[in-house]
Coordinates of C-alpha atoms in Angstrom, one line a residue:
M1 CA 115.3 -36.4 -57.3
A2 CA 113.5 -34.1 -59.9
A3 CA 112.6 -31.4 -58.1
Q4 CA 115.1 -28.5 -56.8
L5 CA 116.6 -28.4 -53.1
P6 CA 115.4 -24.9 -51.9
G7 CA 118.8 -22.6 -51.8
S8 CA 118.3 -21.7 -48.0
F9 CA 117.3 -24.9 -47.4
T10 CA 120.9 -26.5 -48.7
Q11 CA 122.7 -23.7 -47.4
R12 CA 121.4 -24.7 -43.6
M13 CA 122.3 -28.3 -43.9
K14 CA 126.0 -27.5 -45.2
E15 CA 126.4 -25.2 -41.7
L16 CA 124.7 -28.2 -39.8
L17 CA 126.6 -30.8 -41.4
G18 CA 130.2 -29.5 -42.8
T19 CA 132.0 -32.1 -43.9
E20 CA 129.3 -34.7 -44.6
Y21 CA 127.3 -32.2 -46.7
E22 CA 128.6 -34.0 -49.6
Q23 CA 127.7 -37.2 -48.7
F24 CA 124.3 -36.7 -47.6
A25 CA 123.4 -34.8 -51.0
E26 CA 124.3 -37.4 -52.8
T27 CA 121.3 -39.3 -51.2
Y28 CA 119.2 -37.4 -53.4
K29 CA 120.2 -39.2 -56.5
E30 CA 119.1 -42.3 -55.0
T31 CA 115.9 -44.2 -54.8
P32 CA 114.0 -44.0 -51.6
Y33 CA 113.7 -47.5 -49.6
G34 CA 110.9 -49.1 -49.2
G35 CA 109.5 -51.4 -46.0
I36 CA 106.7 -53.4 -44.4
R37 CA 106.4 -54.5 -40.9
A38 CA 104.7 -57.5 -39.5
N39 CA 101.2 -57.3 -37.7
T40 CA 102.0 -59.3 -34.8
L41 CA 97.8 -59.0 -33.9
K42 CA 97.7 -61.5 -36.9
I43 CA 101.1 -62.9 -37.6
S44 CA 104.3 -64.0 -36.1
V45 CA 107.2 -62.4 -37.8
K46 CA 108.2 -66.0 -37.8
D47 CA 105.9 -66.9 -40.2
L48 CA 105.4 -64.2 -42.2
L49 CA 108.9 -64.4 -44.4
A50 CA 108.0 -68.0 -43.9
L51 CA 104.8 -67.0 -46.2
A52 CA 105.8 -63.9 -47.5
P53 CA 106.5 -63.8 -51.5
L54 CA 108.8 -60.9 -51.0
E55 CA 112.5 -60.5 -50.5
L56 CA 113.1 -59.8 -47.1
E57 CA 115.8 -57.4 -45.4
P58 CA 115.8 -56.9 -41.3
I59 CA 115.5 -53.1 -40.3
P60 CA 117.9 -52.7 -37.8
W61 CA 115.7 -50.2 -35.4
C62 CA 112.2 -52.5 -35.7
P63 CA 112.4 -56.0 -34.9
T64 CA 109.0 -55.9 -36.9
G65 CA 110.0 -54.4 -39.8
F66 CA 111.7 -55.6 -43.0
Y67 CA 113.1 -53.9 -46.2
T68 CA 111.3 -54.5 -49.2
E69 CA 113.5 -54.8 -52.9
E70 CA 113.2 -51.9 -55.5
G71 CA 110.4 -52.3 -57.3
A72 CA 108.3 -54.7 -54.6
R73 CA 104.7 -54.0 -54.8
P74 CA 103.5 -55.4 -51.9
G75 CA 100.2 -53.8 -51.9
K76 CA 99.1 -56.0 -54.6
H77 CA 99.3 -59.4 -53.0
P78 CA 95.8 -60.8 -50.8
Y79 CA 98.1 -61.0 -47.8
Y80 CA 98.4 -57.2 -47.3
H81 CA 94.3 -57.4 -47.7
A82 CA 94.5 -59.9 -45.0
G83 CA 96.2 -57.0 -43.0
L84 CA 99.7 -59.5 -42.0
Y85 CA 102.0 -56.5 -43.0
Y86 CA 101.5 -52.9 -42.7
I87 CA 103.6 -50.8 -45.5
Q88 CA 105.9 -48.2 -43.9
E89 CA 108.8 -46.0 -44.7
P90 CA 111.8 -47.7 -42.3
S91 CA 112.3 -44.8 -40.5
A92 CA 109.0 -44.3 -39.6
M93 CA 109.3 -47.1 -37.5
A94 CA 111.7 -46.0 -35.2
P95 CA 110.1 -43.6 -32.8
V96 CA 107.2 -46.2 -31.0
E97 CA 110.2 -48.7 -30.9
L98 CA 111.7 -45.9 -28.5
L99 CA 108.0 -45.5 -26.6
D100 CA 109.0 -49.2 -25.1
V101 CA 105.2 -50.3 -25.6
Q102 CA 104.4 -53.0 -23.0
P103 CA 100.7 -55.0 -23.1
G104 CA 98.0 -53.2 -20.5
D105 CA 99.1 -49.6 -21.0
R106 CA 97.2 -46.8 -22.0
V107 CA 99.1 -45.1 -25.1
L108 CA 97.6 -42.0 -26.7
D109 CA 98.8 -41.2 -30.4
L110 CA 98.2 -37.7 -31.0
C111 CA 98.9 -37.2 -34.4
A112 CA 97.9 -40.3 -36.1
A113 CA 97.3 -40.5 -39.1
P114 CA 97.5 -42.2 -41.4
G115 CA 97.6 -45.1 -38.8
G116 CA 101.4 -46.8 -39.4
K117 CA 102.6 -45.8 -35.6
S118 CA 99.1 -46.7 -34.4
T119 CA 98.9 -50.1 -36.0
Q120 CA 102.5 -50.7 -34.4
I121 CA 101.1 -49.4 -30.7
A122 CA 98.7 -51.8 -30.7
A123 CA 100.7 -54.6 -32.2
K124 CA 102.9 -54.2 -28.9
L125 CA 99.6 -54.0 -26.6
Q126 CA 98.7 -57.0 -28.2
G127 CA 94.9 -56.5 -27.2
E128 CA 95.5 -55.3 -24.2
G129 CA 95.3 -51.9 -22.6
L130 CA 94.0 -49.0 -24.5
L131 CA 95.3 -47.2 -27.3
V132 CA 93.5 -43.8 -28.3
S133 CA 94.3 -42.4 -31.4
N134 CA 93.7 -39.0 -32.7
D135 CA 94.4 -36.9 -35.6
L136 CA 93.3 -32.9 -35.9
H137 CA 92.1 -33.0 -39.5
P138 CA 88.3 -34.6 -40.6
E139 CA 89.2 -35.8 -43.8
R140 CA 92.5 -37.9 -42.4
T141 CA 91.0 -39.7 -39.7
K142 CA 89.0 -41.7 -42.3
A143 CA 92.5 -43.7 -43.6
L144 CA 93.1 -43.5 -40.0
A145 CA 90.1 -45.4 -38.8
K146 CA 90.0 -47.9 -42.1
N147 CA 93.6 -48.9 -41.2
L148 CA 92.9 -49.7 -37.7
E149 CA 90.2 -51.8 -38.9
L150 CA 92.1 -53.9 -41.8
Y151 CA 94.8 -54.5 -39.0
G152 CA 92.4 -55.9 -36.5
V153 CA 92.7 -53.7 -33.6
R154 CA 90.1 -54.4 -30.7
N155 CA 91.1 -51.9 -28.0
G156 CA 91.2 -48.8 -29.3
I157 CA 89.4 -45.2 -30.1
V158 CA 89.4 -42.9 -32.7
L159 CA 89.2 -39.6 -32.0
N160 CA 89.1 -36.1 -34.1
E161 CA 90.3 -33.6 -31.5
S162 CA 93.0 -30.7 -30.7
P163 CA 95.4 -31.7 -28.1
E164 CA 93.9 -29.1 -25.5
R165 CA 90.8 -30.5 -25.3
I166 CA 91.9 -34.4 -25.4
A167 CA 94.2 -32.9 -22.2
A168 CA 90.9 -31.7 -20.4
A169 CA 89.4 -35.2 -20.8
F170 CA 92.1 -37.2 -19.6
P171 CA 94.3 -35.3 -17.4
G172 CA 97.2 -37.1 -16.1
F173 CA 95.8 -40.5 -17.6
F174 CA 98.2 -42.2 -20.4
D175 CA 101.0 -44.2 -19.5
R176 CA 102.4 -43.2 -22.8
I177 CA 101.9 -41.0 -25.2
L178 CA 103.6 -40.6 -28.8
I179 CA 103.9 -37.2 -30.9
D180 CA 104.6 -37.5 -34.3
A181 CA 104.4 -34.0 -34.9
P182 CA 103.1 -31.8 -37.8
C183 CA 106.8 -30.7 -39.4
S184 CA 108.2 -28.8 -42.3
G185 CA 109.0 -32.4 -43.7
E186 CA 112.5 -31.7 -44.8
G187 CA 113.5 -35.7 -44.1
M188 CA 111.0 -36.6 -46.7
F189 CA 112.2 -34.4 -49.7
R190 CA 113.7 -37.2 -51.5
K191 CA 110.4 -39.5 -50.9
D192 CA 107.9 -36.8 -52.1
E193 CA 108.5 -34.1 -54.4
D194 CA 104.7 -32.0 -53.0
M195 CA 107.1 -31.8 -49.6
V196 CA 109.6 -29.7 -51.4
K197 CA 107.2 -27.3 -53.1
Q198 CA 105.2 -26.7 -50.4
W199 CA 108.6 -25.7 -47.8
E200 CA 109.7 -22.3 -47.6
P201 CA 111.9 -20.4 -45.2
G202 CA 109.8 -19.1 -42.7
T203 CA 108.0 -22.9 -42.7
P204 CA 109.9 -24.5 -39.5
E205 CA 109.6 -21.1 -37.4
K206 CA 105.9 -21.8 -37.5
Y207 CA 105.6 -25.6 -37.2
A208 CA 107.8 -25.1 -34.1
A209 CA 105.7 -22.9 -32.5
M210 CA 102.6 -25.4 -33.7
Q211 CA 104.9 -28.5 -31.6
R212 CA 105.5 -26.4 -28.6
D213 CA 101.9 -26.3 -28.0
I214 CA 101.3 -29.9 -28.8
L215 CA 103.9 -30.8 -26.3
V216 CA 102.3 -28.7 -23.8
S217 CA 99.2 -30.4 -24.0
A218 CA 100.7 -33.7 -23.9
A219 CA 102.4 -33.3 -20.9
A220 CA 99.0 -32.3 -19.0
A221 CA 97.9 -35.6 -20.3
L222 CA 100.5 -38.0 -19.5
K223 CA 100.4 -40.0 -16.1
P224 CA 102.9 -39.2 -14.0
G225 CA 106.5 -41.3 -14.3
G226 CA 105.3 -42.1 -17.7
T227 CA 107.0 -41.7 -20.9
L228 CA 106.5 -39.0 -23.6
V229 CA 107.9 -39.9 -27.2
Y230 CA 108.0 -36.9 -29.5
S231 CA 109.3 -37.3 -33.6
T232 CA 109.7 -35.3 -36.1
C233 CA 110.3 -36.4 -39.9
T234 CA 112.3 -32.8 -40.9
F235 CA 116.1 -31.9 -40.0
A236 CA 115.7 -28.4 -38.8
V237 CA 117.3 -27.6 -35.3
E238 CA 114.5 -25.3 -34.2
E239 CA 111.9 -28.2 -34.9
N240 CA 113.9 -30.3 -32.9
E241 CA 116.2 -30.1 -30.1
G242 CA 114.8 -26.2 -30.3
T243 CA 111.3 -27.1 -29.3
I244 CA 112.5 -30.2 -26.7
A245 CA 115.0 -27.3 -25.2
G246 CA 112.2 -25.4 -25.1
F247 CA 110.1 -27.7 -23.4
L248 CA 112.5 -28.8 -21.1
A249 CA 113.2 -25.8 -19.6
A250 CA 109.4 -25.0 -19.0
H251 CA 108.7 -28.6 -17.4
P252 CA 111.4 -29.6 -14.5
R253 CA 109.7 -32.6 -13.8
F254 CA 110.1 -33.9 -17.2
S255 CA 114.0 -35.3 -18.5
P256 CA 115.2 -37.1 -22.0
V257 CA 116.2 -40.4 -21.7
P258 CA 119.1 -41.8 -24.2
A259 CA 117.6 -43.0 -27.0
G260 CA 120.4 -45.4 -27.6
G261 CA 119.5 -47.1 -30.3
T262 CA 121.1 -50.0 -32.5
G263 CA 124.2 -47.9 -33.8
S264 CA 121.9 -46.6 -36.0
F265 CA 121.2 -43.3 -34.6
A266 CA 123.2 -40.0 -34.5
P267 CA 123.0 -37.9 -31.5
G268 CA 121.0 -34.7 -31.3
F269 CA 122.8 -31.5 -31.7
G270 CA 123.7 -29.3 -28.8
E271 CA 122.8 -29.7 -25.1
L272 CA 120.6 -32.6 -26.1
P273 CA 122.9 -35.7 -27.5
E274 CA 119.9 -37.8 -25.5
T275 CA 117.5 -37.5 -28.8
A276 CA 118.7 -39.3 -31.6
R277 CA 118.7 -38.5 -35.2
L278 CA 118.5 -41.0 -38.5
W279 CA 120.0 -39.4 -41.0
P280 CA 119.4 -40.8 -45.0
H281 CA 123.4 -40.9 -45.5
K282 CA 124.0 -43.1 -42.2
V283 CA 121.1 -45.7 -42.8
K284 CA 119.1 -47.2 -45.2
G285 CA 115.8 -44.7 -44.4
E286 CA 114.6 -40.7 -44.3
G287 CA 115.5 -38.2 -41.8
H288 CA 114.0 -38.4 -38.7
F289 CA 114.5 -36.9 -35.5
M290 CA 113.1 -38.9 -31.9
A291 CA 113.4 -37.8 -28.3
V292 CA 112.5 -39.7 -25.9
L293 CA 111.5 -37.3 -22.4
R294 CA 110.1 -39.1 -19.1
H295 CA 107.9 -37.2 -16.1
D296 CA 109.3 -38.2 -12.9
G297 CA 106.4 -39.5 -10.9
S298 CA 106.1 -36.2 -8.7
L299 CA 102.6 -34.2 -9.0
A300 CA 102.2 -30.4 -8.8
P301 CA 100.5 -28.6 -6.0
E302 CA 97.2 -28.6 -8.7
E303 CA 97.2 -31.6 -9.6
E304 CA 97.4 -34.0 -6.1
G305 CA 93.7 -34.9 -5.8
G306 CA 92.8 -35.7 -8.6
N307 CA 91.8 -39.5 -10.0
R308 CA 90.6 -39.5 -13.4
D309 CA 90.2 -43.0 -12.9
I310 CA 88.0 -42.7 -10.6
A311 CA 86.3 -40.4 -12.1
L312 CA 85.9 -42.6 -15.0
G313 CA 85.1 -45.6 -13.7
I314 CA 87.5 -47.4 -15.0
A315 CA 90.6 -48.1 -13.0
A316 CA 89.8 -51.6 -11.9
R317 CA 89.0 -53.4 -15.2
N318 CA 91.7 -51.7 -17.4
K319 CA 94.3 -53.0 -15.2
S320 CA 92.4 -56.5 -14.8
G321 CA 90.8 -57.4 -17.7
K322 CA 87.6 -58.5 -16.0
A323 CA 84.1 -57.4 -18.2
S324 CA 82.4 -54.4 -16.9
P325 CA 79.3 -54.7 -15.6
S326 CA 77.6 -53.1 -18.6
A327 CA 79.4 -55.9 -20.8
K328 CA 77.7 -58.7 -18.6
A329 CA 74.6 -57.1 -19.1
A330 CA 74.8 -57.7 -22.7
G331 CA 73.9 -61.8 -22.0
G332 CA 75.7 -64.7 -22.4
K333 CA 78.9 -65.4 -21.4
T334 CA 82.0 -62.9 -21.6
E335 CA 85.5 -64.0 -22.4
R336 CA 88.5 -62.7 -24.0
G337 CA 89.1 -64.7 -27.0
R338 CA 92.6 -65.1 -28.3
G339 CA 94.3 -62.1 -29.2
G340 CA 92.8 -60.1 -25.8
K341 CA 90.4 -57.9 -24.4
G342 CA 87.8 -56.8 -26.9
G343 CA 88.1 -53.4 -27.2
R344 CA 89.2 -51.7 -30.5
A345 CA 88.4 -51.4 -33.8
F346 CA 86.2 -49.4 -36.5
G347 CA 83.7 -50.1 -38.6
K348 CA 80.7 -48.0 -40.0
S349 CA 80.1 -44.7 -39.3
G350 CA 77.9 -44.6 -35.6
N351 CA 75.9 -41.4 -36.6
G352 CA 72.7 -43.2 -35.8
S353 CA 70.2 -41.0 -33.1
G354 CA 69.2 -41.8 -29.7
R355 CA 65.7 -41.7 -30.6
E356 CA 66.3 -45.1 -33.5
Q357 CA 67.9 -46.7 -30.1
Q358 CA 65.0 -45.7 -27.8
S359 CA 62.3 -46.8 -30.5
I360 CA 64.1 -50.5 -30.7
G361 CA 64.6 -50.6 -27.3
E362 CA 68.2 -51.3 -25.9
E363 CA 67.0 -54.0 -24.3
A364 CA 66.0 -55.5 -28.3
L365 CA 69.4 -54.7 -29.4
L366 CA 71.4 -56.5 -27.0
A367 CA 69.6 -59.7 -27.0
A368 CA 69.9 -59.3 -30.9
Y369 CA 73.7 -59.1 -30.4
A370 CA 74.1 -61.9 -27.5
D371 CA 71.9 -64.8 -29.9
F372 CA 74.6 -63.5 -33.2
F373 CA 77.9 -64.1 -30.9
K374 CA 76.5 -67.2 -29.2
E375 CA 75.8 -68.4 -32.2
Q376 CA 78.5 -67.4 -34.2
L377 CA 81.4 -67.1 -32.0
G378 CA 80.3 -68.9 -28.6
W379 CA 81.9 -66.3 -26.6
Q380 CA 81.6 -62.6 -25.9
P381 CA 83.9 -60.0 -26.2
A382 CA 85.0 -58.2 -23.0
G383 CA 84.1 -54.0 -22.7
Y384 CA 81.6 -51.7 -22.6
P385 CA 79.1 -51.6 -25.6
V386 CA 78.1 -48.1 -27.2
W387 CA 75.1 -48.0 -29.1
F388 CA 74.8 -45.4 -32.0
G389 CA 71.3 -45.8 -32.9
E390 CA 71.4 -49.7 -34.0
H391 CA 75.1 -49.7 -34.6
L392 CA 77.4 -51.2 -31.9
Y393 CA 81.0 -50.6 -30.9
I394 CA 82.6 -52.7 -27.8
S395 CA 85.0 -50.1 -26.4
P396 CA 87.8 -50.3 -24.0
L397 CA 86.1 -46.8 -22.0
P398 CA 82.8 -46.2 -20.8
K399 CA 80.7 -44.0 -22.8
E400 CA 80.5 -41.2 -20.4
A401 CA 84.8 -40.8 -20.9
L402 CA 84.3 -39.4 -24.1
D403 CA 81.3 -37.1 -23.5
G404 CA 81.9 -33.9 -25.2
L405 CA 84.9 -35.3 -27.3
K406 CA 84.5 -35.7 -31.6
T407 CA 84.5 -39.3 -31.8
I408 CA 85.1 -41.1 -35.0
R409 CA 85.4 -44.3 -33.5
P410 CA 84.2 -45.1 -30.2
G411 CA 85.8 -48.9 -29.9
W412 CA 85.3 -52.1 -31.7
Y413 CA 83.0 -51.7 -34.1
V414 CA 80.7 -55.2 -34.5
G415 CA 78.0 -54.8 -36.3
H416 CA 74.4 -53.5 -36.3
V417 CA 70.4 -54.3 -35.8
R418 CA 68.2 -54.7 -39.3
N419 CA 64.9 -56.2 -38.4
G420 CA 66.1 -57.5 -35.1
R421 CA 68.7 -59.3 -36.3
F422 CA 72.2 -58.7 -35.7
I423 CA 74.8 -57.9 -39.0
P424 CA 78.1 -58.6 -38.3
G425 CA 80.3 -55.7 -39.2
H426 CA 83.5 -56.1 -41.6
P427 CA 86.1 -54.8 -38.1
L428 CA 84.4 -57.5 -36.3
A429 CA 85.8 -59.8 -38.8
T430 CA 89.3 -58.6 -39.6
A431 CA 90.0 -58.5 -35.6
L432 CA 89.0 -62.5 -35.3
H433 CA 91.1 -65.7 -35.7
P434 CA 89.6 -68.0 -37.4
D435 CA 89.2 -70.5 -34.0
E436 CA 87.1 -67.3 -32.5
S437 CA 84.3 -68.4 -34.9
C438 CA 82.1 -71.1 -35.3
R439 CA 82.1 -71.3 -38.9
S440 CA 85.2 -70.7 -40.9
L441 CA 86.8 -71.0 -44.7
S442 CA 90.9 -70.3 -45.8
L443 CA 90.8 -69.1 -49.2
S444 CA 94.2 -69.8 -50.7
S445 CA 96.6 -67.1 -51.5
S446 CA 98.1 -68.4 -55.0
S447 CA 95.2 -70.5 -56.8
G448 CA 93.1 -67.2 -57.4
E449 CA 90.3 -67.9 -54.8
A450 CA 91.4 -65.3 -52.4
V451 CA 91.5 -62.6 -55.1
S452 CA 88.2 -63.7 -56.3
Y453 CA 86.8 -62.8 -52.7
L454 CA 88.6 -59.9 -52.5
K455 CA 86.8 -58.7 -55.6
G456 CA 83.5 -59.6 -54.5
E457 CA 82.1 -62.3 -56.3
T458 CA 80.2 -65.4 -55.0
L459 CA 82.3 -68.7 -55.0
S460 CA 81.1 -72.3 -54.9
I461 CA 82.5 -73.7 -51.8
P462 CA 81.8 -77.3 -51.1
A463 CA 80.5 -78.0 -47.5
E464 CA 83.8 -80.2 -46.3
R465 CA 85.9 -77.3 -47.1
L466 CA 84.2 -75.6 -44.4
S467 CA 85.7 -75.7 -40.6
V468 CA 82.5 -75.7 -38.5
K469 CA 82.9 -76.1 -34.7
S470 CA 80.6 -78.9 -33.1
G471 CA 77.0 -78.0 -32.7
S472 CA 76.9 -75.7 -34.9
A473 CA 75.3 -75.5 -38.4
L474 CA 76.5 -75.3 -41.9
K475 CA 73.9 -72.3 -42.9
G476 CA 75.1 -69.2 -41.9
Y477 CA 78.1 -66.5 -41.7
V478 CA 81.2 -68.0 -42.2
L479 CA 84.9 -65.9 -41.5
V480 CA 86.6 -66.0 -44.4
C481 CA 90.3 -66.2 -44.4
I482 CA 93.2 -66.0 -46.8
D483 CA 95.7 -68.8 -45.9
G484 CA 94.6 -69.0 -42.4
Y485 CA 94.4 -65.3 -42.0
S486 CA 91.3 -63.3 -41.7
A487 CA 89.7 -61.0 -44.4
G488 CA 86.2 -60.4 -43.9
W489 CA 82.5 -62.5 -43.9
A490 CA 80.5 -64.3 -46.5
K491 CA 77.5 -66.2 -45.7
W492 CA 77.3 -70.0 -47.1
Q493 CA 74.2 -72.0 -47.9
D494 CA 74.3 -75.0 -50.4
G495 CA 77.3 -74.8 -51.3
M496 CA 77.4 -71.2 -52.4
L497 CA 79.5 -68.5 -50.7
K498 CA 77.8 -65.7 -51.0
N499 CA 80.1 -62.1 -50.4
E500 CA 79.7 -60.0 -48.0
Y501 CA 83.3 -58.0 -48.3
P502 CA 83.0 -54.4 -48.4
A503 CA 82.2 -52.9 -51.6
G504 CA 84.3 -49.5 -51.1
W505 CA 87.4 -52.6 -50.2
R506 CA 87.6 -54.3 -52.8
W507 CA 90.5 -55.7 -54.9
T508 CA 90.5 -53.3 -57.9

């Protein structure tokens, strides 16, 4: 590590670690560990291990996570562009494992950008339930939305809101909430020298004040009996055990749950041994802190009588998986399709005006959408159609539930209508499985075809290479896959595959 560690930081770490400090200090001479996590929305761990051209070693605290060897470049393979794995620092995979997400849960990832933990949550939901991913910084939500698109998430919403406003809009609503809190980043000093340069002696206390406010808002949005996981990538006690102790003192309905782990987690300091720390001199990963907090299920007097589900009109749909009346109004048959309930992903910005929609007519827009899905897929995703001008999202929540919130993506972006015809969006393709499309094509990652497609090139493809369902025409949109895993759209006609891969996504 080239950057010099701040003197006040090293002095504090000596006091915290005592005889372990020298061992800790030696880790700054080591190369940080890299990792990938299988995206089980698209591929099983077993199949990824069989396919991946990488030397992989299991990460103890994440069943879908693997260390990559030094010098590996997993981002330079077509499988990365097909969303088969997420490149993630190994320690950062631990908090979501502690959240214990189950299919059907409603989950809020409160400080979500760039999306690593949100994609991990989405994989655990397996297309069921709801994921709301939020970040306060508008620029960071772009990377968040793009990552959720790439990894084929159907049942999610992306917000750019303050925690307080989310809590006000969704009181007592979420089963599980993750707070990967903004922090002083001391645990990332080895990995990111810019964090060292930005650090000052007063930085931990500045972040601790911010963290306390975020926790209060999260508590208000959590369902009685729900689980909240708080994590940071810093060593500072005031941002970790100190923040949690203060929150618990002010919120007696919450109690810490032992983090457990696989022997990799060290206990927290002081009165909170139930919390967990990952130390770089004890594990192959950077520094992390985690606390699991559970609500006891009781209601405060001011909470009694309120029912957010009834107010939103979504109670039955979210747990049963049945289509809402508004989804059925789109016309045609409504099915789930492999991968779970339709309702989450992100694509083009939905900045169209209501006036555009009215000039065309929602009935005509829905008809174009229904015609495309009947011809291209043979089924329609369940969910709430949300139109922004001529752009269509399938949302896991009714549009009214998001009124007044800064919404970056209200659901799964499936496409837009142009001149009366429905044009499928890229996020629709990335979330599909080959058997969910009437026409598909698999390109080989080893022959150069896949890279040519990812570069935006037109390909010559004979008709016999297409997989076409009985009764479907050869000509039309084709779901292009890489070794059988969806990557994007193309149009096939007379032996030519016209590339529809978005310019901003292309291989460079």
